[in-house]
Amino acid sequence: MSDNVRKVDYFYTTVSNTPGQGAEIMAGLAAEGVDLLAFSGFPSGRRAQLDLVPADSARLKSAAKKLGLALSTKKTGFLLQGDDRIGAMTNVLTALATAKINVTAVDAVTTGDGRFGAIFWVKPQAVARAAKLLGAK
């Protein structure tokens, strides 16, 4: 199977950087039936930023409202999935670099069963160019 890249919506929220915040939010979203394609959390100043990539943006927004979770406006990222191999990200990153499209951030992981996934972001003004270059829908 070849690599597949697609555009995805993502939202972020900031929370207190204290133990249990992520667990509480994940439990609340799960209880509301929110399916996340990706989730990333990291410190941001004295707080923590949680990036949420939902399978269904409307469901995430509805759940966030019920949970009192303030979300950012919708932003666009890319989800890359494929067969794991040495240098799995090389082709995509090289294509973007050659086109002079800077990758703002990337998180990648192997599933351990021969597959990998990555979420990555480019500047908003570069999304359309990156999508066309990578064949992302």
CSV table of C-alpha atoms in Angstrom, one decimal, residues 2-125:
chain,number,residue,atom,x,y,z
A,2,SER,CA,1.3,3.5,-0.8
A,3,ASP,CA,1.3,6.5,1.4
A,4,ASN,CA,-1.9,8.5,1.7
A,5,VAL,CA,-2.0,12.2,2.6
A,6,ARG,CA,-5.1,14.2,3.2
A,7,LYS,CA,-6.1,17.6,4.5
A,8,VAL,CA,-7.6,17.5,8.0
A,9,ASP,CA,-9.2,20.1,10.2
A,10,TYR,CA,-7.6,20.7,13.6
A,11,PHE,CA,-8.4,22.9,16.6
A,12,TYR,CA,-6.4,23.7,19.6
A,13,THR,CA,-7.2,24.6,23.2
A,14,THR,CA,-5.1,25.7,26.1
A,15,VAL,CA,-5.5,24.3,29.6
A,16,SER,CA,-3.8,24.4,32.9
A,17,ASN,CA,-0.5,22.6,32.8
A,18,THR,CA,-1.4,20.3,35.7
A,19,PRO,CA,-1.7,16.5,36.1
A,20,GLY,CA,-4.9,15.1,34.8
A,21,GLN,CA,-6.0,17.9,32.4
A,22,GLY,CA,-5.4,15.8,29.3
A,23,ALA,CA,-7.0,12.7,30.8
A,24,GLU,CA,-10.1,14.7,31.8
A,25,ILE,CA,-10.5,16.2,28.3
A,26,MET,CA,-9.9,12.9,26.5
A,27,ALA,CA,-12.4,11.2,28.8
A,28,GLY,CA,-15.0,13.9,28.1
A,29,LEU,CA,-14.5,13.8,24.4
A,30,ALA,CA,-14.7,10.0,24.3
A,31,ALA,CA,-17.9,10.2,26.3
A,32,GLU,CA,-19.3,12.5,23.6
A,33,GLY,CA,-18.3,10.1,20.9
A,34,VAL,CA,-15.5,12.2,19.4
A,35,ASP,CA,-13.2,10.2,17.3
A,36,LEU,CA,-9.7,11.8,17.1
A,37,LEU,CA,-7.4,11.1,14.2
A,38,ALA,CA,-4.6,12.7,16.1
A,39,PHE,CA,-3.9,14.4,19.4
A,40,SER,CA,-0.8,16.3,20.5
A,41,GLY,CA,-0.1,18.1,23.7
A,42,PHE,CA,2.8,20.2,24.8
A,43,PRO,CA,3.6,23.0,27.3
A,44,SER,CA,2.9,26.6,26.1
A,45,GLY,CA,4.2,29.1,28.6
A,46,ARG,CA,2.7,28.3,32.0
A,47,ARG,CA,-0.2,26.4,30.3
A,48,ALA,CA,-0.5,23.5,27.9
A,49,GLN,CA,-1.7,23.5,24.3
A,50,LEU,CA,-3.7,20.5,23.1
A,51,ASP,CA,-4.0,20.0,19.3
A,52,LEU,CA,-7.1,18.0,18.4
A,53,VAL,CA,-7.6,16.5,14.9
A,54,PRO,CA,-11.2,15.2,14.7
A,55,ALA,CA,-12.7,12.7,12.3
A,56,ASP,CA,-15.8,14.9,12.5
A,57,SER,CA,-15.3,18.6,13.2
A,58,ALA,CA,-19.0,19.3,14.0
A,59,ARG,CA,-19.0,16.6,16.6
A,60,LEU,CA,-15.9,18.0,18.3
A,61,LYS,CA,-17.3,21.5,18.3
A,62,SER,CA,-20.6,20.3,19.8
A,63,ALA,CA,-18.7,18.2,22.5
A,64,ALA,CA,-16.4,21.1,23.3
A,65,LYS,CA,-19.4,23.4,23.9
A,66,LYS,CA,-21.0,20.8,26.2
A,67,LEU,CA,-17.7,20.4,28.1
A,68,GLY,CA,-17.0,24.1,28.4
A,69,LEU,CA,-13.8,23.7,26.3
A,70,ALA,CA,-12.7,26.8,24.3
A,71,LEU,CA,-11.5,25.8,20.9
A,72,SER,CA,-9.5,27.9,18.4
A,73,THR,CA,-11.0,28.6,15.0
A,74,LYS,CA,-10.7,25.7,12.6
A,75,LYS,CA,-7.3,25.4,11.0
A,76,THR,CA,-5.9,23.0,8.4
A,77,GLY,CA,-3.2,20.3,8.7
A,78,PHE,CA,-2.2,17.2,6.9
A,79,LEU,CA,-2.5,13.6,7.9
A,80,LEU,CA,0.0,11.2,6.3
A,81,GLN,CA,-0.4,7.4,6.6
A,82,GLY,CA,1.5,4.6,5.0
A,83,ASP,CA,3.6,1.5,5.2
A,84,ASP,CA,6.4,2.0,7.7
A,85,ARG,CA,10.0,1.9,6.4
A,86,ILE,CA,13.3,3.6,7.1
A,87,GLY,CA,12.9,7.3,5.9
A,88,ALA,CA,9.1,7.1,5.7
A,89,MET,CA,8.8,10.9,5.9
A,90,THR,CA,11.6,11.7,3.5
A,91,ASN,CA,9.6,11.8,0.2
A,92,VAL,CA,7.0,14.2,1.6
A,93,LEU,CA,9.4,16.4,3.4
A,94,THR,CA,11.7,16.6,0.4
A,95,ALA,CA,8.9,17.4,-2.0
A,96,LEU,CA,7.7,20.3,0.3
A,97,ALA,CA,11.3,21.6,0.8
A,98,THR,CA,11.9,21.5,-3.0
A,99,ALA,CA,8.7,23.6,-3.5
A,100,LYS,CA,10.0,26.0,-0.8
A,101,ILE,CA,7.1,25.1,1.5
A,102,ASN,CA,8.2,25.2,5.2
A,103,VAL,CA,6.8,22.6,7.5
A,104,THR,CA,5.7,24.4,10.7
A,105,ALA,CA,5.5,21.3,12.9
A,106,VAL,CA,5.3,17.5,12.5
A,107,ASP,CA,4.6,14.6,14.7
A,108,ALA,CA,5.1,11.1,13.4
A,109,VAL,CA,4.8,7.6,14.9
A,110,THR,CA,5.0,4.0,13.9
A,111,THR,CA,2.1,1.6,14.8
A,112,GLY,CA,4.5,-1.3,15.4
A,113,ASP,CA,2.7,-3.5,12.9
A,114,GLY,CA,4.3,-2.1,9.7
A,115,ARG,CA,2.3,1.1,9.4
A,116,PHE,CA,3.1,4.8,10.3
A,117,GLY,CA,1.2,8.0,10.6
A,118,ALA,CA,2.1,11.6,10.8
A,119,ILE,CA,0.4,14.9,11.3
A,120,PHE,CA,2.0,18.0,9.9
A,121,TRP,CA,1.3,21.7,9.4
A,122,VAL,CA,2.3,24.4,7.0
A,123,LYS,CA,1.5,28.1,7.0
A,124,PRO,CA,-2.1,28.9,6.0
A,125,GLN,CA,-1.0,30.6,2.8
